[in-house]
């Protein structure tokens, strides 16, 4: 695999351990480093035009199990981007105030405006994953939410927001290693949450919930991409390439200068 493909149907939803790796073709070493550098540079260049062009905003949704690498992906994929054109929002357990609103309220406020790249570290998809796993959302209500989410994202894309959604897919073994590292490494202890162990025990229930999300909310206007994420460098490169390709497909351009500008001189 050298390019991510959008989830178009049930056959594309592979969430077994094997799907967390890219098999063959991607080699580590200087080639992968320079390929990543290349995609990072493309994103940085295209982001400048996205900003100047002012017709679109780009929303990137990152979902994945604990320790799937959402933070690392954000750090590396956007390392060359001008921070003024980029906003990251992390969604944790809803606060009391947030719970007083509908579940899309908090995400809608964080949707990027024209010019901006908005990155969601977790998102409204938590509201069709966590309560499903905990048994607090019926199947019927959940299906209604899928429809609401599809409508919401349709409304965004009808209104100048380009939406890309990435599910960072790690295997059970790799998650174990990463959580173990959080327990043992003093620089990573702060990232450890006891709840992560409970979520890990619910592995199959999360897989089922993700499968529901991927099969019901990967749309033409807001596609899901499943990213093999056991190998962080390959993961970052695949995500970066997909974002760069999407930005490149928008036909972004610098606005034409006003004719009056040509007559002006800087003394
Ligand atoms: P990492 O993936 O690196 O472990 P994290 O994204 O888990 O980091 P935390 O702040 O530790 O970051 O966890 C956020 C927690 O908030 C997750 O357990 C997530 O499931 C939970 N959460 C987010 N949104 C909701 C929601 N709408 N309802 C219930 N739980 C939510």
Short mmCIF file of C-alpha atoms and ligand atoms in Angstrom, two decimals:
data_model
loop_
_atom_site.label_atom_id
_atom_site.label_comp_id
_atom_site.label_asym_id
_atom_site.label_seq_id
_atom_site.Cartn_x
_atom_site.Cartn_y
_atom_site.Cartn_z
CA UNK A 1 0.00 0.00 0.00
CA UNK A 2 1.43 3.34 -0.98
CA UNK A 3 -1.76 5.38 -0.85
CA UNK A 4 -4.73 5.24 1.50
CA UNK A 5 -8.06 4.36 -0.06
CA UNK A 6 -11.38 5.65 1.26
CA UNK A 7 -13.72 3.15 2.88
CA UNK A 8 -16.41 2.58 0.26
CA UNK A 9 -18.12 -0.52 1.59
CA UNK A 10 -18.02 -3.30 4.16
CA UNK A 11 -15.28 -5.18 2.29
CA UNK A 12 -12.89 -2.24 2.93
CA UNK A 13 -13.32 -2.48 6.70
CA UNK A 14 -10.44 -4.60 7.83
CA UNK A 15 -9.75 -4.16 11.52
CA UNK A 16 -7.84 -7.33 12.32
CA UNK A 17 -4.27 -7.25 13.64
CA UNK A 18 -2.84 -7.88 10.16
CA UNK A 19 -4.43 -4.67 8.85
CA UNK A 20 -2.41 -2.62 11.32
CA UNK A 21 0.72 -3.24 9.19
CA UNK A 22 1.59 -2.32 5.67
CA UNK A 23 2.80 -5.43 3.92
CA UNK A 24 5.73 -5.05 1.53
CA UNK A 25 6.54 -2.10 -0.71
CA UNK A 26 7.24 0.56 1.98
CA UNK A 27 10.89 0.44 3.02
CA UNK A 28 12.38 2.17 6.00
CA UNK A 29 15.47 4.31 5.82
CA UNK A 30 16.43 7.46 3.98
CA UNK A 31 13.80 6.89 1.29
CA UNK A 32 10.93 6.95 3.77
CA UNK A 33 12.47 9.95 5.58
CA UNK A 34 12.71 11.94 2.38
CA UNK A 35 9.25 10.84 1.25
CA UNK A 36 7.88 12.16 4.55
CA UNK A 37 9.82 15.38 4.15
CA UNK A 38 8.39 15.74 0.66
CA UNK A 39 4.78 15.34 1.85
CA UNK A 40 5.37 17.71 4.78
CA UNK A 41 6.71 20.33 2.36
CA UNK A 42 3.76 19.84 0.02
CA UNK A 43 1.32 20.35 2.90
CA UNK A 44 3.18 23.47 4.05
CA UNK A 45 3.16 24.96 0.54
CA UNK A 46 -0.48 24.09 -0.11
CA UNK A 47 -1.51 25.47 3.27
CA UNK A 48 -0.11 28.86 2.28
CA UNK A 49 -2.32 28.84 -0.81
CA UNK A 50 -5.31 27.49 1.17
CA UNK A 51 -4.95 30.50 3.43
CA UNK A 52 -4.55 33.06 0.63
CA UNK A 53 -7.25 31.49 -1.54
CA UNK A 54 -9.80 31.76 1.31
CA UNK A 55 -12.44 29.55 -0.35
CA UNK A 56 -12.06 26.43 1.81
CA UNK A 57 -11.35 25.21 5.29
CA UNK A 58 -9.97 21.72 5.87
CA UNK A 59 -11.21 19.55 8.73
CA UNK A 60 -9.16 16.52 9.67
CA UNK A 61 -10.72 14.06 12.10
CA UNK A 62 -8.39 11.66 13.90
CA UNK A 63 -9.86 8.70 15.69
CA UNK A 64 -8.23 5.59 17.10
CA UNK A 65 -7.83 3.51 20.19
CA UNK A 66 -5.68 4.64 23.11
CA UNK A 67 -2.02 4.93 22.10
CA UNK A 68 -2.82 4.62 18.40
CA UNK A 69 -0.68 7.69 17.83
CA UNK A 70 -3.09 10.58 17.32
CA UNK A 71 -0.74 13.02 19.08
CA UNK A 72 2.34 11.81 17.20
CA UNK A 73 0.56 12.04 13.85
CA UNK A 74 -0.44 15.64 14.53
CA UNK A 75 3.10 16.52 15.64
CA UNK A 76 4.85 15.08 12.62
CA UNK A 77 2.40 15.61 9.77
CA UNK A 78 1.94 19.29 10.54
CA UNK A 79 5.46 20.11 11.72
CA UNK A 80 6.12 22.41 8.75
CA UNK A 81 2.73 24.15 8.74
CA UNK A 82 2.37 27.78 9.74
CA UNK A 83 0.75 27.61 13.22
CA UNK A 84 -1.38 30.66 12.32
CA UNK A 85 -3.29 28.61 9.78
CA UNK A 86 -3.87 25.58 11.92
CA UNK A 87 -5.94 24.75 15.00
CA UNK A 88 -5.97 21.51 16.99
CA UNK A 89 -8.92 20.64 19.23
CA UNK A 90 -8.87 17.62 21.55
CA UNK A 91 -12.16 16.18 22.69
CA UNK A 92 -12.20 14.40 26.05
CA UNK A 93 -15.10 13.24 28.20
CA UNK A 94 -17.76 15.98 27.80
CA UNK A 95 -17.82 18.52 30.62
CA UNK A 96 -21.02 19.20 32.57
CA UNK A 97 -21.67 22.27 30.45
CA UNK A 98 -21.10 20.31 27.22
CA UNK A 99 -23.47 17.61 28.37
CA UNK A 100 -26.23 20.19 28.62
CA UNK A 101 -26.07 20.58 24.82
CA UNK A 102 -26.52 18.24 21.90
CA UNK A 103 -23.41 16.17 21.13
CA UNK A 104 -22.56 18.13 17.97
CA UNK A 105 -22.56 21.50 19.73
CA UNK A 106 -18.97 21.40 20.95
CA UNK A 107 -17.57 20.09 17.68
CA UNK A 108 -19.42 22.57 15.51
CA UNK A 109 -17.76 25.46 17.36
CA UNK A 110 -14.35 24.03 16.55
CA UNK A 111 -14.96 23.48 12.82
CA UNK A 112 -12.34 25.46 10.88
CA UNK A 113 -13.30 28.64 9.10
CA UNK A 114 -12.28 29.27 5.51
CA UNK A 115 -8.46 29.45 5.19
CA UNK A 116 -7.85 27.25 8.24
CA UNK A 117 -6.86 23.65 8.84
CA UNK A 118 -8.73 22.28 11.85
CA UNK A 119 -7.57 19.03 13.41
CA UNK A 120 -9.84 17.05 15.72
CA UNK A 121 -8.00 14.80 18.16
CA UNK A 122 -11.05 12.57 18.79
CA UNK A 123 -14.37 14.02 17.76
CA UNK A 124 -18.15 13.61 17.57
CA UNK A 125 -17.42 9.97 16.71
CA UNK A 126 -16.72 9.35 20.41
CA UNK A 127 -20.47 9.81 20.85
CA UNK A 128 -21.25 6.79 18.71
CA UNK A 129 -18.38 4.70 20.06
CA UNK A 130 -18.06 5.16 23.84
CA UNK A 131 -21.79 4.96 24.73
CA UNK A 132 -22.19 1.96 22.42
CA UNK A 133 -19.38 0.13 24.22
CA UNK A 134 -20.78 1.11 27.60
CA UNK A 135 -24.28 0.05 26.57
CA UNK A 136 -25.81 3.47 27.16
CA UNK A 137 -26.90 4.14 23.57
CA UNK A 138 -29.39 1.88 21.87
CA UNK A 139 -28.72 0.54 18.38
CA UNK A 140 -31.67 2.54 17.10
CA UNK A 141 -30.43 5.82 18.63
CA UNK A 142 -26.96 5.07 17.37
CA UNK A 143 -28.22 4.62 13.82
CA UNK A 144 -30.09 7.88 14.11
CA UNK A 145 -26.83 9.53 15.18
CA UNK A 146 -25.04 8.14 12.14
CA UNK A 147 -27.66 9.89 10.01
CA UNK A 148 -27.31 13.10 12.00
CA UNK A 149 -23.54 12.98 11.62
CA UNK A 150 -23.77 12.34 7.88
CA UNK A 151 -26.16 15.28 7.53
CA UNK A 152 -23.95 17.49 9.66
CA UNK A 153 -20.86 16.67 7.62
CA UNK A 154 -22.82 17.14 4.41
CA UNK A 155 -23.81 20.58 5.59
CA UNK A 156 -20.16 21.38 6.33
CA UNK A 157 -18.94 20.23 2.94
CA UNK A 158 -21.77 22.17 1.25
CA UNK A 159 -20.40 25.17 3.09
CA UNK A 160 -16.74 25.23 2.10
CA UNK A 161 -15.32 22.73 4.61
CA UNK A 162 -13.40 19.78 3.19
CA UNK A 163 -13.61 16.80 5.55
CA UNK A 164 -11.11 13.94 5.87
CA UNK A 165 -11.39 11.27 8.56
CA UNK A 166 -8.60 8.95 9.64
CA UNK A 167 -8.99 5.89 11.83
CA UNK A 168 -5.51 5.06 13.17
CA UNK A 169 -5.59 1.31 13.44
CA UNK A 170 -3.19 -0.45 15.85
CA UNK A 171 -2.94 -4.12 16.68
CA UNK A 172 -3.51 -5.50 20.14
CA UNK A 173 0.16 -6.33 20.61
CA UNK A 174 1.35 -2.91 19.56
CA UNK A 175 -1.11 -1.19 21.90
CA UNK A 176 0.13 -3.40 24.72
CA UNK A 177 3.72 -2.31 24.05
CA UNK A 178 2.79 1.35 23.96
CA UNK A 179 0.68 1.23 27.14
CA UNK A 180 3.46 -0.69 28.88
CA UNK A 181 5.88 2.04 27.82
CA UNK A 182 3.55 4.64 29.35
CA UNK A 183 3.63 2.71 32.62
CA UNK A 184 7.41 2.31 32.68
CA UNK A 185 8.88 5.42 31.10
CA UNK A 186 8.85 8.39 33.52
CA UNK A 187 8.50 10.76 30.58
CA UNK A 188 5.37 8.96 29.48
CA UNK A 189 3.75 8.14 32.84
CA UNK A 190 1.62 11.27 32.59
CA UNK A 191 -0.10 9.88 29.51
CA UNK A 192 -1.25 6.75 31.30
CA UNK A 193 -4.91 6.59 32.29
CA UNK A 194 -6.27 3.68 34.27
CA UNK A 195 -9.34 3.74 32.06
CA UNK A 196 -7.11 2.74 29.12
CA UNK A 197 -6.83 -0.75 30.67
CA UNK A 198 -10.60 -1.02 30.95
CA UNK A 199 -10.95 0.08 27.31
CA UNK A 200 -8.36 -2.51 26.35
CA UNK A 201 -10.42 -5.21 28.04
CA UNK A 202 -13.31 -4.07 25.84
CA UNK A 203 -11.22 -4.50 22.67
CA UNK A 204 -13.84 -6.47 20.76
CA UNK A 205 -16.66 -4.13 21.71
CA UNK A 206 -14.62 -1.18 20.42
CA UNK A 207 -13.89 -3.05 17.20
CA UNK A 208 -17.60 -3.61 16.75
CA UNK A 209 -18.36 0.04 17.43
CA UNK A 210 -15.68 1.19 14.96
CA UNK A 211 -17.00 -1.20 12.37
CA UNK A 212 -20.45 0.37 12.72
CA UNK A 213 -19.01 3.87 12.37
CA UNK A 214 -16.90 3.02 9.33
CA UNK A 215 -19.67 1.23 7.52
CA UNK A 216 -22.30 3.90 8.16
CA UNK A 217 -20.43 7.21 7.99
CA UNK A 218 -17.84 6.89 5.25
CA UNK A 219 -19.49 9.05 2.62
CA UNK A 220 -18.43 10.54 -0.69
CA UNK A 221 -18.35 13.95 0.95
CA UNK A 222 -16.59 12.92 4.17
CA UNK A 223 -14.66 9.69 3.64
CA UNK A 224 -12.99 7.53 6.26
CA UNK A 225 -9.49 6.16 5.74
CA UNK A 226 -8.23 3.24 7.82
CA UNK A 227 -4.55 3.84 8.49
CA UNK A 228 -2.26 0.91 9.33
CA UNK A 229 -0.61 2.42 12.41
CA UNK A 230 1.67 -0.13 14.06
CA UNK A 231 4.58 1.54 12.33
CA UNK A 232 4.50 5.23 13.24
CA UNK A 233 6.66 6.43 10.37
CA UNK A 234 4.61 4.66 7.73
CA UNK A 235 1.40 5.89 9.39
CA UNK A 236 2.56 9.52 9.31
CA UNK A 237 3.64 9.27 5.70
CA UNK A 238 0.35 7.73 4.56
CA UNK A 239 -1.71 10.37 6.37
CA UNK A 240 0.50 13.21 5.10
CA UNK A 241 0.28 11.97 1.54
CA UNK A 242 -3.50 11.73 1.68
CA UNK A 243 -3.81 15.27 3.06
CA UNK A 244 -1.39 16.68 0.48
CA UNK A 245 -3.22 14.92 -2.37
CA UNK A 246 -6.57 16.24 -1.14
CA UNK A 247 -5.29 19.82 -0.88
CA UNK A 248 -3.70 19.50 -4.32
CA UNK A 249 -7.02 18.36 -5.79
CA UNK A 250 -8.84 21.53 -4.71
CA UNK A 251 -7.37 23.72 -7.44
CA UNK A 252 -6.19 26.25 -4.89
CA UNK A 253 -4.74 29.48 -6.23
CA UNK A 254 -3.39 32.77 -5.03
CA UNK A 255 -5.98 35.52 -5.62
CA UNK A 256 -5.33 37.66 -8.70
CA UNK A 257 -3.96 41.09 -7.98
CA UNK A 258 -6.32 44.07 -8.43
CA UNK A 259 -5.40 45.91 -11.67
CA UNK A 260 -4.85 49.06 -9.61
CA UNK A 261 -1.99 47.28 -7.84
CA UNK A 262 0.08 47.29 -10.99
CA UNK A 263 0.12 51.07 -11.07
CA UNK A 264 1.46 51.35 -7.54
CA UNK A 265 5.12 51.77 -6.68
CA UNK A 266 6.93 51.38 -3.40
CA UNK A 267 9.04 54.55 -3.03
P1 LIG B 1 -4.24 8.64 23.77
O1 LIG B 1 -5.04 8.20 22.58
O2 LIG B 1 -2.85 9.06 23.42
O3 LIG B 1 -4.29 7.60 24.85
P2 LIG B 1 -6.44 10.21 24.54
O4 LIG B 1 -7.04 10.72 23.27
O5 LIG B 1 -7.04 8.95 25.11
O6 LIG B 1 -4.88 9.97 24.35
P3 LIG B 1 -7.19 11.42 26.99
O7 LIG B 1 -7.41 12.86 27.34
O8 LIG B 1 -6.38 10.58 27.90
O9 LIG B 1 -6.56 11.40 25.55
O10 LIG B 1 -8.59 10.68 26.82
C1 LIG B 1 -9.72 11.23 26.31
C2 LIG B 1 -10.86 10.31 26.75
O11 LIG B 1 -12.08 11.00 26.57
C3 LIG B 1 -10.94 9.04 25.93
O12 LIG B 1 -11.06 7.92 26.77
C4 LIG B 1 -12.22 9.20 25.13
O13 LIG B 1 -12.90 8.00 24.86
C5 LIG B 1 -13.01 10.09 26.05
N1 LIG B 1 -14.07 10.82 25.34
C6 LIG B 1 -13.92 11.74 24.38
N2 LIG B 1 -15.12 12.16 23.92
C7 LIG B 1 -16.05 11.46 24.62
C8 LIG B 1 -17.47 11.42 24.59
N3 LIG B 1 -18.16 12.20 23.77
N4 LIG B 1 -18.10 10.60 25.43
C9 LIG B 1 -17.39 9.82 26.28
N5 LIG B 1 -16.05 9.78 26.35
C10 LIG B 1 -15.39 10.60 25.53
#
